[in-house]
Amino acid sequence: MPEQKKEIVLSGIRSTGNLHLGNYYGALRKFVAVQNDYDCNFFIADLHALTTNPNPEDLHKNARQILAEYLAAGLDPEKSTIFVQSDVPEIAEMYLLLNMHVGIGELMRTTSFKDKARKALGITAPADDSDEAFEKEIIGASTNKRVNAGLLTYPTLMAVDILIQKATKVPVGKDQLQHLELTRRFARRFNSFYGVDLFPEPTDFDFGGQPIKVPGLDGSGKMGKSEGNCIYLVDDPKVLRKKVMHAVTDEGPKEPDSPMSEPIANLFSLLELTSKPEVVQQFRDAYADCSIRYGDLKKQIAEDILAVTTPIRERVNDILADEEYLAKVVRMGAEKARERAAKTLAEVRYIMGIRKF
Ligand code: ADP
Ligand code: TRP
């Protein structure tokens, strides 16, 4: 029997800083887990990072850092194609082509665009959350507080990352599901506009059941770089313990079986991600009978997080010091990623009518 072709998995993380626990549980851990069974492609989304106009020195430093963290967490360049997005120029060309089939209205209604655009304009709490009010804010913005077009077309670029490799499985955290939905829509639209069957429709890839959202330690919301509430994989033990011990809590349960407030539910989510089921149960029971001590809960969480992050942190610096190895990994990755990208781009150009005279 001919060997069955492995399904194509693809995902990326923007090079905007060190990786945090949200990135690890929402994305990186899954990347490592599927390496043996799929045709895996993982990249550093440096072009996406440009949408928030980073300092050029930082952009390069962060790309190297993420590459080192990918490798330290167990991504293996012999098993997975590991590359830097900007090393594949075919992506930029296809981004231009796909944009011809993407509506500015649908892009403007994307949640992540709304959040980032408002941030760029310095609007923290919009008085009116309607699409109409939002459009007026954007169009009426002065030129020194502009919302760049790259931010608007972020989902086109992400769709191209996926479609150019014809990936069908995309491991990402919950916050990226809307982008994935748009990718499917763009794929269907392209196929039906040209009457072709070029792009498969990619789906989320969460082998552990529910899509994951790692909470912050500040009581509400998700852990995120721009939220400033992150536990980084490379945090040293002292810093990490301090961050966890400072997590927001409440006054504690006063009656048996009280409902949990959000900050406490968040701590339990972290415990569930990092600790053994029996430990989680022990703390749940202590909460239910009001004997819980939040200090103990936090200590447990800190130690269990450290058990996950310490081996990664210890490897990162050695990997970063080996310039030659890093360069070799991305060279190999770019070569492989470009092969399939060039093939898809040639198909897209032909289908759209860009042909040789
Ligand atoms: P950030 O939100 O910190 O800027 P990115 O947007 O670069 O991080 O996210 C990279 C990957 O990590 C994505 O797959 C995203 O879904 C995942 N991710 C980020 N934060 C979290 C979180 N708090 N919980 C789960 N997954 C997350
Ligand atoms: N938008 C993703 C994020 O912020 C990163 C990303 C870019 C990505 N291109 C992708 C993820 C393609 C999966 C597939 O996290």
Coordinates of C-alpha atoms and ligand atoms in Angstrom, one line a residue:
M1 CA 0.0 0.0 0.0
P2 CA 1.4 3.5 -0.8
E3 CA 2.3 5.5 2.3
Q4 CA -0.5 7.8 3.2
K5 CA 0.4 11.5 2.9
K6 CA 0.5 13.2 6.3
E7 CA -1.8 16.0 7.0
I8 CA -0.2 19.5 7.0
V9 CA 0.0 21.3 10.3
L10 CA 1.0 24.9 10.4
S11 CA 1.2 27.6 13.0
G12 CA 3.2 30.7 14.0
I13 CA 3.9 33.1 16.8
R14 CA 4.6 36.8 16.3
S15 CA 8.1 37.9 17.3
T16 CA 7.0 40.5 19.8
G17 CA 8.9 39.4 22.9
N18 CA 9.6 36.4 25.1
L19 CA 7.1 33.5 25.0
H20 CA 4.8 33.3 28.0
L21 CA 2.7 30.6 29.5
G22 CA -0.3 31.5 27.2
N23 CA 1.9 31.0 24.1
Y24 CA 3.2 27.7 25.6
Y25 CA -0.2 26.1 26.5
G26 CA -2.2 27.7 23.7
A27 CA 0.4 27.0 21.0
L28 CA 4.0 25.7 21.5
R29 CA 3.2 22.7 23.6
K30 CA 0.8 21.5 20.9
F31 CA 3.4 22.1 18.2
V32 CA 5.9 19.8 20.1
A33 CA 3.2 17.1 20.7
V34 CA 2.2 16.7 17.0
Q35 CA 5.7 16.7 15.5
N36 CA 5.9 12.9 15.0
D37 CA 2.6 12.4 13.4
Y38 CA 2.1 15.2 11.0
D39 CA 3.8 17.2 8.3
C40 CA 4.6 20.1 10.6
N41 CA 5.5 23.7 9.8
F42 CA 6.1 26.2 12.5
F43 CA 7.3 29.7 11.9
I44 CA 8.1 33.1 13.4
A45 CA 5.6 35.7 12.3
D46 CA 8.0 38.6 12.0
L47 CA 5.9 40.3 9.2
H48 CA 2.9 40.1 11.5
A49 CA 4.9 41.7 14.3
L50 CA 5.6 44.7 12.0
T51 CA 1.9 45.6 12.2
T52 CA 2.6 47.2 15.6
N53 CA 5.7 49.0 14.3
P54 CA 8.4 47.6 16.6
N55 CA 11.9 49.0 16.9
P56 CA 14.0 47.2 14.2
E57 CA 16.6 46.0 16.7
D58 CA 13.9 44.5 18.9
L59 CA 12.3 42.8 16.0
H60 CA 15.4 40.9 15.1
K61 CA 16.3 40.1 18.7
N62 CA 12.8 38.8 19.3
A63 CA 12.8 36.6 16.3
R64 CA 16.1 35.0 17.5
Q65 CA 14.7 34.6 21.0
I66 CA 11.5 32.9 19.8
L67 CA 13.5 30.6 17.5
A68 CA 15.7 29.6 20.5
E69 CA 12.6 29.1 22.7
Y70 CA 10.9 26.9 20.0
L71 CA 14.0 24.7 20.0
A72 CA 14.5 24.7 23.7
A73 CA 10.8 23.6 24.2
G74 CA 11.5 20.6 21.9
L75 CA 10.8 21.5 18.4
D76 CA 13.1 19.4 16.3
P77 CA 14.3 20.8 12.9
E78 CA 14.8 17.3 11.6
K79 CA 11.1 16.6 12.2
S80 CA 9.4 20.0 11.7
T81 CA 10.0 22.7 9.1
I82 CA 10.9 25.7 11.3
F83 CA 11.2 29.0 9.4
V84 CA 11.0 32.8 9.6
Q85 CA 8.0 34.2 7.7
S86 CA 10.0 37.0 6.0
D87 CA 12.4 34.4 4.6
V88 CA 9.6 33.2 2.3
P89 CA 8.9 36.2 -0.1
E90 CA 6.2 34.2 -1.8
I91 CA 4.0 35.0 1.2
A92 CA 4.3 38.7 0.6
E93 CA 3.4 38.3 -3.1
M94 CA 0.4 36.1 -2.4
Y95 CA -0.8 38.5 0.3
L96 CA -1.1 41.2 -2.4
L97 CA -3.0 38.8 -4.7
L98 CA -5.4 37.5 -2.0
N99 CA -6.2 41.0 -0.8
M100 CA -8.0 41.5 -4.1
H101 CA -10.7 39.2 -2.8
V102 CA -10.9 40.5 0.8
G103 CA -13.5 43.1 1.9
I104 CA -12.4 46.0 4.0
G105 CA -15.8 45.7 5.8
E106 CA -15.1 42.2 7.0
L107 CA -11.6 43.1 8.1
M108 CA -12.9 46.1 10.0
R109 CA -15.3 44.0 11.9
T110 CA -12.6 41.6 13.2
T111 CA -12.3 41.7 17.0
S112 CA -8.5 41.8 17.1
F113 CA -8.5 44.7 14.6
K114 CA -11.0 46.7 16.7
D115 CA -8.9 46.1 19.8
K116 CA -5.6 47.1 18.2
A117 CA -7.0 50.0 16.2
R118 CA -8.5 51.4 19.4
K119 CA -5.3 51.0 21.2
A120 CA -3.4 52.8 18.4
L121 CA -5.9 55.7 18.7
G122 CA -5.7 55.7 22.5
I123 CA -9.4 54.9 22.9
T124 CA -9.7 52.8 26.1
A125 CA -13.4 52.6 26.9
P126 CA -15.5 53.3 23.8
A127 CA -18.7 55.0 24.7
D128 CA -20.4 53.4 21.7
D129 CA -19.4 49.9 20.6
S130 CA -21.3 49.8 17.3
D131 CA -19.6 49.1 14.0
E132 CA -20.8 52.5 12.8
A133 CA -19.2 54.4 15.7
F134 CA -16.0 52.4 15.2
E135 CA -15.8 53.2 11.5
K136 CA -16.2 56.9 12.3
E137 CA -13.4 56.7 14.9
I138 CA -11.0 55.2 12.3
I139 CA -11.9 57.4 9.4
G140 CA -11.9 60.5 11.5
A141 CA -8.5 59.8 13.2
S142 CA -5.8 62.4 12.7
T143 CA -2.8 61.3 10.6
N144 CA -0.4 61.4 13.6
K145 CA -2.5 58.7 15.3
R146 CA -3.2 56.6 12.3
V147 CA -4.2 53.0 12.2
N148 CA -1.9 51.4 9.7
A149 CA -3.3 49.4 6.8
G150 CA -1.2 46.4 7.7
L151 CA -3.2 46.1 10.9
L152 CA -6.4 46.0 8.9
T153 CA -5.1 43.3 6.5
Y154 CA -3.5 41.2 9.3
P155 CA -6.1 38.4 8.6
T156 CA -5.2 38.3 4.9
L157 CA -1.6 37.7 5.8
M158 CA -2.4 35.0 8.3
A159 CA -4.7 33.3 5.7
V160 CA -1.8 33.4 3.2
D161 CA 0.6 31.8 5.7
I162 CA -1.9 28.9 6.0
L163 CA -3.2 28.6 2.5
I164 CA 0.2 28.9 0.7
Q165 CA 1.3 25.7 2.5
K166 CA -2.2 24.2 2.0
A167 CA -2.3 23.4 5.7
T168 CA -5.4 21.8 7.1
K169 CA -4.7 21.8 10.8
V170 CA -3.7 25.0 12.7
P171 CA -2.9 24.7 16.4
V172 CA -3.7 28.1 18.0
G173 CA -5.2 29.5 21.1
K174 CA -8.8 30.5 21.4
D175 CA -8.2 34.2 20.5
Q176 CA -7.1 33.2 16.9
L177 CA -10.3 31.2 16.0
Q178 CA -11.9 34.2 14.3
H179 CA -8.9 34.6 12.1
L180 CA -9.2 30.9 11.2
E181 CA -12.8 31.4 10.3
L182 CA -11.8 34.2 8.0
T183 CA -9.2 32.0 6.4
R184 CA -11.8 29.4 5.6
R185 CA -14.0 32.0 4.2
F186 CA -11.3 33.4 1.9
A187 CA -10.3 29.9 0.8
R188 CA -14.0 29.1 -0.2
R189 CA -14.3 32.5 -1.9
F190 CA -11.2 32.0 -4.0
N191 CA -12.1 28.5 -5.0
S192 CA -15.6 29.4 -6.0
F193 CA -14.7 32.7 -7.7
Y194 CA -12.3 30.9 -10.1
G195 CA -14.1 27.6 -10.1
V196 CA -11.1 25.7 -8.8
D197 CA -10.4 23.4 -5.9
L198 CA -7.1 24.8 -4.9
F199 CA -7.3 25.5 -1.2
P200 CA -8.4 23.1 1.5
E201 CA -10.3 24.6 4.4
P202 CA -8.1 24.6 7.6
T203 CA -9.5 23.9 11.0
D204 CA -8.3 24.5 14.5
F205 CA -6.3 21.7 16.0
D206 CA -6.9 21.1 19.7
F207 CA -6.3 17.5 20.5
G208 CA -6.9 18.1 24.2
G209 CA -10.6 19.0 23.8
Q210 CA -11.5 22.6 24.5
P211 CA -9.5 25.5 23.0
I212 CA -7.2 26.9 25.7
K213 CA -7.2 30.3 27.2
V214 CA -4.5 30.9 29.8
P215 CA -5.7 33.6 32.3
G216 CA -3.5 36.4 33.6
L217 CA -2.6 36.8 37.2
D218 CA -4.3 40.1 37.6
G219 CA -7.8 38.8 38.2
S220 CA -9.4 38.9 34.8
G221 CA -8.8 38.4 31.1
K222 CA -6.1 36.4 29.3
M223 CA -2.4 36.3 29.8
G224 CA -0.9 38.4 27.0
K225 CA 2.1 40.5 26.1
S226 CA 0.2 43.7 25.7
E227 CA -1.7 43.0 29.0
G228 CA 1.6 43.1 30.9
N229 CA 0.5 40.2 33.1
C230 CA 2.8 37.4 31.7
I231 CA 4.8 34.6 33.2
Y232 CA 7.6 34.1 30.8
L233 CA 9.1 30.7 30.0
V234 CA 12.5 32.3 30.7
D235 CA 11.6 34.0 34.0
D236 CA 14.1 33.0 36.6
P237 CA 12.6 31.1 39.6
K238 CA 12.7 34.1 42.0
V239 CA 10.9 36.4 39.6
L240 CA 8.4 33.7 38.7
R241 CA 7.6 32.9 42.3
K242 CA 7.1 36.6 43.1
K243 CA 4.7 37.0 40.1
V244 CA 2.6 34.1 41.2
M245 CA 2.6 35.1 44.9
H246 CA 1.3 38.6 43.9
A247 CA -1.6 37.2 41.9
V248 CA -5.0 38.8 42.8
T249 CA -7.2 36.7 45.1
D250 CA -10.3 37.4 47.2
E251 CA -11.2 37.1 50.9
G252 CA -11.7 33.4 50.7
P253 CA -14.8 31.2 50.8
K254 CA -17.0 31.9 53.8
E255 CA -19.5 29.1 53.3
P256 CA -19.1 25.6 52.0
D257 CA -19.5 25.2 48.3
S258 CA -19.4 28.9 47.5
P259 CA -19.1 29.9 43.9
M260 CA -15.6 31.0 42.8
S261 CA -14.8 34.6 42.0
E262 CA -13.0 35.2 38.6
P263 CA -9.5 35.6 40.1
I264 CA -9.8 32.4 42.0
A265 CA -11.2 30.5 39.1
N266 CA -8.2 31.8 37.1
L267 CA -5.8 30.4 39.6
F268 CA -7.6 27.0 39.4
S269 CA -7.3 27.2 35.6
L270 CA -3.5 27.6 36.0
L271 CA -3.4 24.8 38.5
E272 CA -5.3 22.5 36.1
L273 CA -2.8 23.2 33.3
T274 CA 0.3 22.6 35.4
S275 CA -0.5 20.2 38.2
K276 CA -1.5 16.6 38.6
P277 CA -5.3 15.8 38.8
E278 CA -5.1 14.6 42.4
V279 CA -3.4 17.9 43.5
V280 CA -6.1 19.9 41.7
Q281 CA -8.8 17.8 43.5
Q282 CA -7.1 18.4 46.8
F283 CA -7.3 22.1 46.4
R284 CA -10.9 22.0 45.0
D285 CA -11.9 20.0 48.1
A286 CA -10.2 22.6 50.4
Y287 CA -12.0 25.4 48.6
A288 CA -15.3 23.6 49.0
D289 CA -14.9 23.1 52.7
C290 CA -13.4 26.5 53.3
S291 CA -10.0 25.2 54.5
I292 CA -8.1 26.5 51.5
R293 CA -5.1 28.8 52.0
Y294 CA -4.4 30.8 49.0
G295 CA -0.8 31.1 49.9
D296 CA -0.4 27.3 49.6
L297 CA -2.4 27.3 46.3
K298 CA 0.0 29.9 44.8
K299 CA 3.1 28.1 46.1
Q300 CA 1.9 24.9 44.4
I301 CA 1.2 26.7 41.2
A302 CA 4.6 28.4 41.2
E303 CA 6.5 25.1 41.7
D304 CA 4.4 23.3 39.1
I305 CA 5.0 26.0 36.6
L306 CA 8.7 26.0 37.3
A307 CA 8.8 22.2 36.7
V308 CA 7.6 23.0 33.2
T309 CA 9.7 26.1 32.5
T310 CA 13.0 25.3 34.1
P311 CA 14.3 22.8 31.5
I312 CA 13.3 25.2 28.7
R313 CA 14.9 28.2 30.4
E314 CA 18.1 26.3 31.0
R315 CA 18.5 25.4 27.3
V316 CA 17.6 28.7 25.8
N317 CA 20.9 30.5 26.5
D318 CA 23.0 27.7 25.1
I319 CA 21.0 27.7 22.0
L320 CA 21.1 31.5 21.6
A321 CA 24.9 31.3 21.9
D322 CA 25.2 29.0 18.9
E323 CA 24.8 31.4 16.0
E324 CA 25.8 28.9 13.4
Y325 CA 23.2 26.4 14.5
L326 CA 20.4 29.0 14.5
A327 CA 21.4 30.1 11.0
K328 CA 21.4 26.6 9.8
V329 CA 18.0 25.8 11.2
V330 CA 16.3 28.8 9.6
R331 CA 18.1 28.2 6.3
M332 CA 16.9 24.7 6.1
G333 CA 13.4 25.7 7.1
A334 CA 13.2 28.5 4.6
E335 CA 14.3 26.2 1.8
K336 CA 11.6 23.6 2.6
A337 CA 8.9 26.3 3.2
R338 CA 9.7 28.1 0.0
E339 CA 9.4 24.9 -2.1
R340 CA 5.7 24.4 -1.3
A341 CA 5.0 28.2 -1.2
A342 CA 6.5 28.7 -4.7
K343 CA 4.3 25.9 -6.1
T344 CA 1.1 27.4 -4.6
L345 CA 2.0 30.9 -5.7
A346 CA 2.6 29.7 -9.2
E347 CA -0.9 28.1 -9.2
V348 CA -2.5 31.2 -7.8
R349 CA -0.8 33.5 -10.3
Y350 CA -1.9 31.3 -13.2
I351 CA -5.5 30.9 -11.9
M352 CA -5.8 34.7 -11.5
G353 CA -4.5 35.3 -15.1
I354 CA -1.0 36.4 -14.5
R355 CA 0.7 34.5 -17.3
K356 CA 3.8 34.8 -19.4
F357 CA 3.7 36.7 -22.7
Ligands
ADP1 P1 0.1 37.7 22.7 O1 -1.4 37.6 22.8 O2 0.8 37.6 24.0 O3 0.6 38.9 21.9 P2 0.4 36.1 20.3 O4 -0.8 36.8 19.8 O5 1.7 36.3 19.6 O6 0.6 36.4 21.9 O7 0.0 34.5 20.4 C1 0.7 33.5 19.8 C2 0.0 32.2 20.1 O8 -0.2 32.0 21.5 C3 -1.4 32.1 19.4 O9 -1.7 30.8 19.0 C4 -2.3 32.5 20.6 O10 -3.6 31.9 20.4 C5 -1.6 31.8 21.7 N1 -1.9 32.5 23.0 C6 -1.5 33.8 23.4 N2 -2.0 34.1 24.6 C7 -2.7 33.0 25.0 C8 -3.4 32.7 26.2 N3 -3.5 33.6 27.2 N4 -4.1 31.6 26.3 C9 -4.0 30.7 25.2 N5 -3.3 30.9 24.1 C10 -2.7 32.0 24.0
TRP2 N1 -1.9 35.7 14.3 C1 -1.2 34.7 15.1 C2 -1.1 35.3 16.6 O1 -1.2 36.4 16.8 C3 0.1 34.4 14.6 C4 0.0 33.8 13.2 C5 0.4 34.5 12.1 C6 -0.5 32.5 12.9 N2 0.2 33.6 11.0 C7 -0.4 32.5 11.5 C8 -0.9 31.5 13.6 C9 -0.7 31.3 10.8 C10 -1.3 30.3 12.9 C11 -1.2 30.3 11.5 O2 -0.9 34.5 17.4

